[in-house]
Short mmCIF file of C-alpha atoms in Angstrom, two decimals:
data_model
loop_
_atom_site.label_atom_id
_atom_site.label_comp_id
_atom_site.label_asym_id
_atom_site.label_seq_id
_atom_site.Cartn_x
_atom_site.Cartn_y
_atom_site.Cartn_z
CA UNK A 28 28.80 37.15 -9.53
CA UNK A 29 27.74 35.57 -6.23
CA UNK A 30 30.12 36.34 -3.39
CA UNK A 31 31.34 33.78 -0.87
CA UNK A 32 29.15 35.35 1.81
CA UNK A 33 26.08 35.11 -0.42
CA UNK A 34 26.83 31.45 -1.10
CA UNK A 35 27.12 30.85 2.65
CA UNK A 36 23.78 32.60 3.22
CA UNK A 37 22.13 30.30 0.69
CA UNK A 38 23.44 27.23 2.50
CA UNK A 39 22.31 28.58 5.86
CA UNK A 40 18.82 29.24 4.46
CA UNK A 41 18.67 25.65 3.20
CA UNK A 42 19.85 24.10 6.48
CA UNK A 43 16.48 23.95 8.33
CA UNK A 44 14.83 22.40 5.28
CA UNK A 45 17.60 19.82 4.97
CA UNK A 46 17.07 18.92 8.62
CA UNK A 47 13.27 18.83 8.28
CA UNK A 48 13.23 16.59 5.22
CA UNK A 49 16.12 14.28 6.12
CA UNK A 50 14.93 10.71 5.60
CA UNK A 51 11.66 11.85 4.01
CA UNK A 52 10.25 10.69 0.67
CA UNK A 53 9.63 13.18 -2.13
CA UNK A 54 7.83 12.06 -5.30
CA UNK A 55 8.68 14.15 -8.37
CA UNK A 56 6.52 14.12 -11.48
CA UNK A 57 8.98 14.96 -14.27
CA UNK A 58 7.50 16.38 -17.46
CA UNK A 59 7.11 19.42 -19.69
CA UNK A 60 9.98 21.57 -20.98
CA UNK A 61 12.29 20.19 -18.31
CA UNK A 62 12.31 16.96 -20.33
CA UNK A 63 13.20 18.56 -23.67
CA UNK A 64 15.66 21.38 -22.93
CA UNK A 65 19.18 19.97 -22.40
CA UNK A 66 20.25 22.52 -19.77
CA UNK A 67 16.99 22.09 -17.84
CA UNK A 68 17.33 18.28 -17.98
CA UNK A 69 20.80 18.52 -16.48
CA UNK A 70 19.56 20.85 -13.72
CA UNK A 71 16.72 18.46 -12.79
CA UNK A 72 19.11 15.51 -12.61
CA UNK A 73 21.46 17.51 -10.37
CA UNK A 74 18.57 18.55 -8.10
CA UNK A 75 17.45 14.94 -7.69
CA UNK A 76 20.96 13.70 -6.92
CA UNK A 77 21.59 16.50 -4.42
CA UNK A 78 18.35 15.61 -2.63
CA UNK A 79 19.57 12.04 -2.29
CA UNK A 80 22.95 13.11 -0.96
CA UNK A 81 21.43 15.30 1.77
CA UNK A 82 19.41 12.35 3.04
CA UNK A 83 16.08 12.62 1.22
CA UNK A 84 14.47 9.81 -0.77
CA UNK A 85 13.47 11.13 -4.21
CA UNK A 86 11.20 8.96 -6.36
CA UNK A 87 10.72 10.03 -9.99
CA UNK A 88 7.63 9.43 -12.13
CA UNK A 89 7.94 10.68 -15.70
CA UNK A 90 5.68 11.46 -18.63
CA UNK A 91 6.46 11.46 -22.33
CA UNK A 92 3.37 12.33 -24.36
CA UNK A 93 5.13 14.45 -27.04
CA UNK A 94 7.73 11.72 -27.67
CA UNK A 95 4.95 9.14 -28.06
CA UNK A 96 3.13 11.36 -30.55
CA UNK A 97 6.30 11.90 -32.60
CA UNK A 98 6.99 8.17 -32.76
CA UNK A 99 3.41 7.38 -33.76
CA UNK A 100 3.65 9.99 -36.52
CA UNK A 101 6.92 8.50 -37.77
CA UNK A 102 5.29 5.07 -37.96
CA UNK A 103 2.16 6.39 -39.63
CA UNK A 104 -0.11 5.41 -36.73
CA UNK A 105 -2.94 7.89 -36.18
CA UNK A 106 -3.65 9.06 -32.65
CA UNK A 107 -6.62 10.82 -31.06
CA UNK A 108 -7.62 12.12 -27.66
CA UNK A 109 -10.83 12.07 -25.63
CA UNK A 110 -11.02 14.48 -22.68
CA UNK A 111 -7.24 14.84 -22.76
CA UNK A 112 -6.59 11.08 -22.72
CA UNK A 113 -4.91 9.32 -25.63
CA UNK A 114 -7.07 6.61 -27.21
CA UNK A 115 -4.83 3.56 -26.84
CA UNK A 116 -5.43 0.43 -28.91
CA UNK A 117 -3.00 -2.49 -28.86
CA UNK A 118 -0.77 -1.05 -31.60
CA UNK A 119 -0.59 2.31 -29.84
CA UNK A 120 0.07 0.65 -26.48
CA UNK A 121 3.04 -1.15 -27.99
CA UNK A 122 4.55 2.21 -29.03
CA UNK A 123 3.65 3.86 -25.71
CA UNK A 124 5.48 1.15 -23.82
CA UNK A 125 8.46 1.21 -26.17
CA UNK A 126 8.89 5.00 -25.86
CA UNK A 127 8.20 5.37 -22.14
CA UNK A 128 9.99 2.29 -20.86
CA UNK A 129 12.62 1.64 -23.51
CA UNK A 130 13.65 5.21 -24.37
CA UNK A 131 12.66 7.97 -21.96
CA UNK A 132 13.04 5.95 -18.76
CA UNK A 133 16.56 4.85 -19.65
CA UNK A 134 17.56 8.39 -20.66
CA UNK A 135 16.50 9.68 -17.23
CA UNK A 136 18.31 6.85 -15.46
CA UNK A 137 21.47 7.62 -17.45
CA UNK A 138 21.16 11.33 -16.65
CA UNK A 139 20.87 10.71 -12.90
CA UNK A 140 23.77 8.27 -12.98
CA UNK A 141 25.92 10.74 -14.94
CA UNK A 142 25.18 13.38 -12.29
CA UNK A 143 26.54 11.15 -9.53
CA UNK A 144 23.43 9.27 -8.42
CA UNK A 145 22.39 5.63 -8.68
CA UNK A 146 19.06 5.28 -10.45
CA UNK A 147 17.00 2.21 -11.30
CA UNK A 148 14.41 2.32 -14.08
CA UNK A 149 11.04 0.64 -13.56
CA UNK A 150 7.73 0.33 -15.30
CA UNK A 151 4.53 -0.52 -13.49
CA UNK A 152 4.93 -4.08 -14.76
CA UNK A 153 8.19 -4.67 -12.86
CA UNK A 154 7.44 -6.59 -9.68
CA UNK A 155 3.75 -5.74 -10.20
CA UNK A 156 4.69 -2.22 -9.13
CA UNK A 157 1.50 -0.61 -10.46
CA UNK A 158 -1.61 -2.78 -10.64
CA UNK A 159 -4.04 -1.14 -13.01
CA UNK A 160 -7.62 -1.40 -14.17
CA UNK A 161 -9.40 0.14 -17.17
CA UNK A 162 -10.96 3.52 -16.58
CA UNK A 163 -14.64 4.07 -17.38
CA UNK A 164 -15.07 4.44 -21.12
CA UNK A 165 -12.95 1.44 -22.03
CA UNK A 166 -14.96 0.96 -25.23
CA UNK A 167 -13.69 4.32 -26.49
CA UNK A 168 -10.31 4.73 -24.79
CA UNK A 169 -9.02 1.16 -25.07
CA UNK A 170 -5.99 0.36 -22.90
CA UNK A 171 -6.12 3.53 -20.81
CA UNK A 172 -6.02 2.65 -17.14
CA UNK A 173 -6.01 3.95 -13.61
CA UNK A 174 -3.98 2.86 -10.63
CA UNK A 175 -5.57 0.22 -8.44
CA UNK A 176 -2.65 -0.33 -6.06
CA UNK A 177 1.09 0.29 -5.76
CA UNK A 178 3.74 -2.18 -4.59
CA UNK A 179 5.50 0.13 -2.13
CA UNK A 180 7.82 -2.65 -0.90
CA UNK A 181 9.76 -2.58 -4.16
CA UNK A 182 10.20 1.20 -4.08
CA UNK A 183 11.13 1.25 -0.39
CA UNK A 184 13.70 -1.53 -0.85
CA UNK A 185 15.42 0.44 -3.60
CA UNK A 186 15.42 3.77 -1.73
CA UNK A 187 16.69 2.20 1.49
CA UNK A 188 19.63 0.74 -0.44
CA UNK A 189 20.58 4.10 -1.88
CA UNK A 190 18.90 3.91 -5.29
CA UNK A 191 16.63 6.47 -6.93
CA UNK A 192 13.59 4.77 -8.53
CA UNK A 193 12.52 6.15 -11.92
CA UNK A 194 9.02 4.97 -12.83
CA UNK A 195 7.28 4.86 -16.22
CA UNK A 196 3.48 5.32 -16.06
CA UNK A 197 2.64 1.91 -17.52
CA UNK A 198 0.49 -0.39 -15.38
CA UNK A 199 -0.24 -4.10 -15.45
CA UNK A 200 -3.72 -5.61 -15.51
CA UNK A 201 -5.04 -8.84 -13.99
CA UNK A 202 -4.14 -10.81 -17.09
CA UNK A 203 -0.72 -9.28 -17.72
CA UNK A 204 -1.98 -6.65 -20.16
CA UNK A 205 -0.34 -3.21 -20.24
CA UNK A 206 -2.22 -0.01 -19.47
CA UNK A 207 -1.35 3.56 -20.43
CA UNK A 208 -1.87 5.74 -17.33
CA UNK A 209 -1.69 9.52 -16.92
CA UNK A 210 1.69 10.32 -15.33
CA UNK A 211 0.26 12.92 -12.92
CA UNK A 212 -2.17 10.33 -11.59
CA UNK A 213 0.59 7.74 -11.22
CA UNK A 214 2.76 10.24 -9.33
CA UNK A 215 -0.13 11.06 -7.01
CA UNK A 216 -0.95 7.39 -6.41
CA UNK A 217 2.70 6.53 -5.73
CA UNK A 218 3.03 9.48 -3.33
CA UNK A 219 -0.15 8.46 -1.49
CA UNK A 220 0.90 4.82 -1.23
CA UNK A 221 4.32 5.81 0.15
CA UNK A 222 2.77 8.46 2.45
CA UNK A 223 5.38 10.77 0.95
CA UNK A 224 6.22 14.02 2.66
CA UNK A 225 6.02 15.88 -0.65
CA UNK A 226 4.65 15.53 -4.18
CA UNK A 227 6.23 17.92 -6.70
CA UNK A 228 4.69 18.38 -10.17
CA UNK A 229 6.96 20.00 -12.77
CA UNK A 230 4.91 22.05 -15.26
CA UNK A 231 5.38 24.75 -17.90
CA UNK A 232 3.66 27.52 -15.90
CA UNK A 233 4.80 29.55 -12.85
CA UNK A 234 2.15 27.86 -10.71
CA UNK A 235 -1.46 28.78 -10.00
CA UNK A 236 -1.99 32.38 -11.12
CA UNK A 237 -4.68 34.74 -9.82
CA UNK A 238 -4.44 36.53 -13.19
CA UNK A 239 -3.47 34.38 -16.18
CA UNK A 240 -1.92 37.42 -17.91
CA UNK A 241 0.25 38.33 -14.93
CA UNK A 242 3.01 35.81 -14.07
CA UNK A 243 3.72 37.74 -10.87
CA UNK A 244 0.22 36.94 -9.53
CA UNK A 245 1.29 33.46 -8.43
CA UNK A 246 -0.70 32.03 -5.52
CA UNK A 247 2.03 30.59 -3.30
CA UNK A 248 -0.24 28.64 -0.93
CA UNK A 249 -3.66 27.12 -1.53
CA UNK A 250 -5.77 25.09 0.89
CA UNK A 251 -7.96 22.16 -0.20
CA UNK A 252 -11.01 24.03 1.11
CA UNK A 253 -10.33 26.86 -1.36
CA UNK A 254 -9.99 24.71 -4.49
CA UNK A 255 -13.67 24.53 -5.50
CA UNK A 256 -14.05 28.30 -5.15
CA UNK A 257 -10.98 28.91 -7.33
CA UNK A 258 -12.31 26.53 -9.99
CA UNK A 259 -15.77 28.11 -9.93
CA UNK A 260 -14.36 31.62 -10.44
CA UNK A 261 -12.02 30.48 -13.21
CA UNK A 262 -8.68 31.01 -11.48
CA UNK A 263 -8.01 27.29 -11.76
CA UNK A 264 -9.00 26.17 -15.24
CA UNK A 265 -8.04 24.02 -18.22
CA UNK A 266 -5.02 21.82 -17.77
CA UNK A 267 -4.40 23.12 -14.26
CA UNK A 268 -7.59 21.49 -12.96
CA UNK A 269 -6.37 17.86 -13.18
CA UNK A 270 -3.02 18.84 -11.64
CA UNK A 271 -4.71 20.51 -8.67
CA UNK A 272 -7.11 17.56 -8.35
CA UNK A 273 -4.08 15.26 -8.35
CA UNK A 274 -2.64 17.31 -5.46
CA UNK A 275 -5.93 17.16 -3.56
CA UNK A 276 -6.21 13.39 -3.98
CA UNK A 277 -2.60 12.96 -2.83
CA UNK A 278 -3.18 15.09 0.28
CA UNK A 279 -6.31 13.11 1.13
CA UNK A 280 -4.23 9.96 0.62
CA UNK A 281 -1.73 10.96 3.29
CA UNK A 282 0.87 13.08 1.46
CA UNK A 283 2.20 15.94 3.59
CA UNK A 284 2.44 18.75 1.04
CA UNK A 285 2.08 19.10 -2.72
CA UNK A 286 3.77 21.57 -5.05
CA UNK A 287 3.11 22.75 -8.61
CA UNK A 288 6.27 24.40 -9.91
CA UNK A 289 7.70 25.85 -13.12
CA UNK A 290 10.10 23.31 -14.60
CA UNK A 291 11.36 25.95 -17.05
CA UNK A 292 13.29 27.56 -14.18
CA UNK A 293 16.73 25.98 -13.67
CA UNK A 294 16.96 24.11 -10.34
CA UNK A 295 13.25 24.71 -9.71
CA UNK A 296 13.02 21.73 -7.35
CA UNK A 297 15.76 23.01 -5.05
CA UNK A 298 14.33 26.53 -5.10
CA UNK A 299 10.92 25.23 -4.04
CA UNK A 300 12.07 22.73 -1.42
CA UNK A 301 15.07 24.48 0.16
CA UNK A 302 14.27 28.21 0.17
CA UNK A 303 11.96 30.35 2.28
CA UNK A 304 10.15 31.98 -0.64
CA UNK A 305 9.85 29.05 -3.05
CA UNK A 306 8.90 29.50 -6.69
CA UNK A 307 5.65 27.57 -7.21
CA UNK A 308 2.23 27.00 -5.71
CA UNK A 309 1.89 24.75 -2.68
CA UNK A 310 -1.43 22.96 -2.17
CA UNK A 311 -1.94 21.93 1.47
CA UNK A 312 -4.59 20.43 3.74
CA UNK A 313 -7.12 22.60 5.42
#
């Protein structure tokens, strides 16, 4: 049981961070177990709302790959991947958009609202929020895209009026066509366009580990200049590579700091942002 004095100490520890990040924008990529476990979902919603109430401007970008796969299976539509990207024909894109925009996005908006916030759900097609273009390999991947530009005016208008934007990673092409875009890449592009103070990626690992078998070997701080060395020696590998590359791109695009944290830990966002020790891996310039 936490005593009153311990609770006060926690608040005092958070105070300098609240002051430092007051009025600053934080982009949160929401995905992994934190989207499927009910108690974790509630904790994430509470973290986001608390950030808003202490004067920060959280912007949420969400994924939803497992939900898309389940819906495709239910409808008998086969799906395949190339280099980790879902091959997306027109039929698949229709389901992707339905699941991301019509289901998951609205569930997150409802969760934030139920926790005391005011959220607005958006896809990249709303107000031409995310202009997209096909990535190389269009002949194989179909309607898989990458971000060309972000309409920051729409996001900034919402945040300034007290709303929390919740963005689905669906972009719009030059002719109104929809594109399926990797959520990490969308979060990084949105953070760069907004010149956000922080980009936080929720994952299902403790962070970047020096030893994959030892969860206590978390690397708490990593500089851009060290990334190539860590990839070459195998410390950063597999699915962690694109997440770290996303952080590097965001930092080069003007984001202040980037964080890879374990979304399986309740209130992981608050623990990373408002405590001295943090719980994840921070990738910084230098």
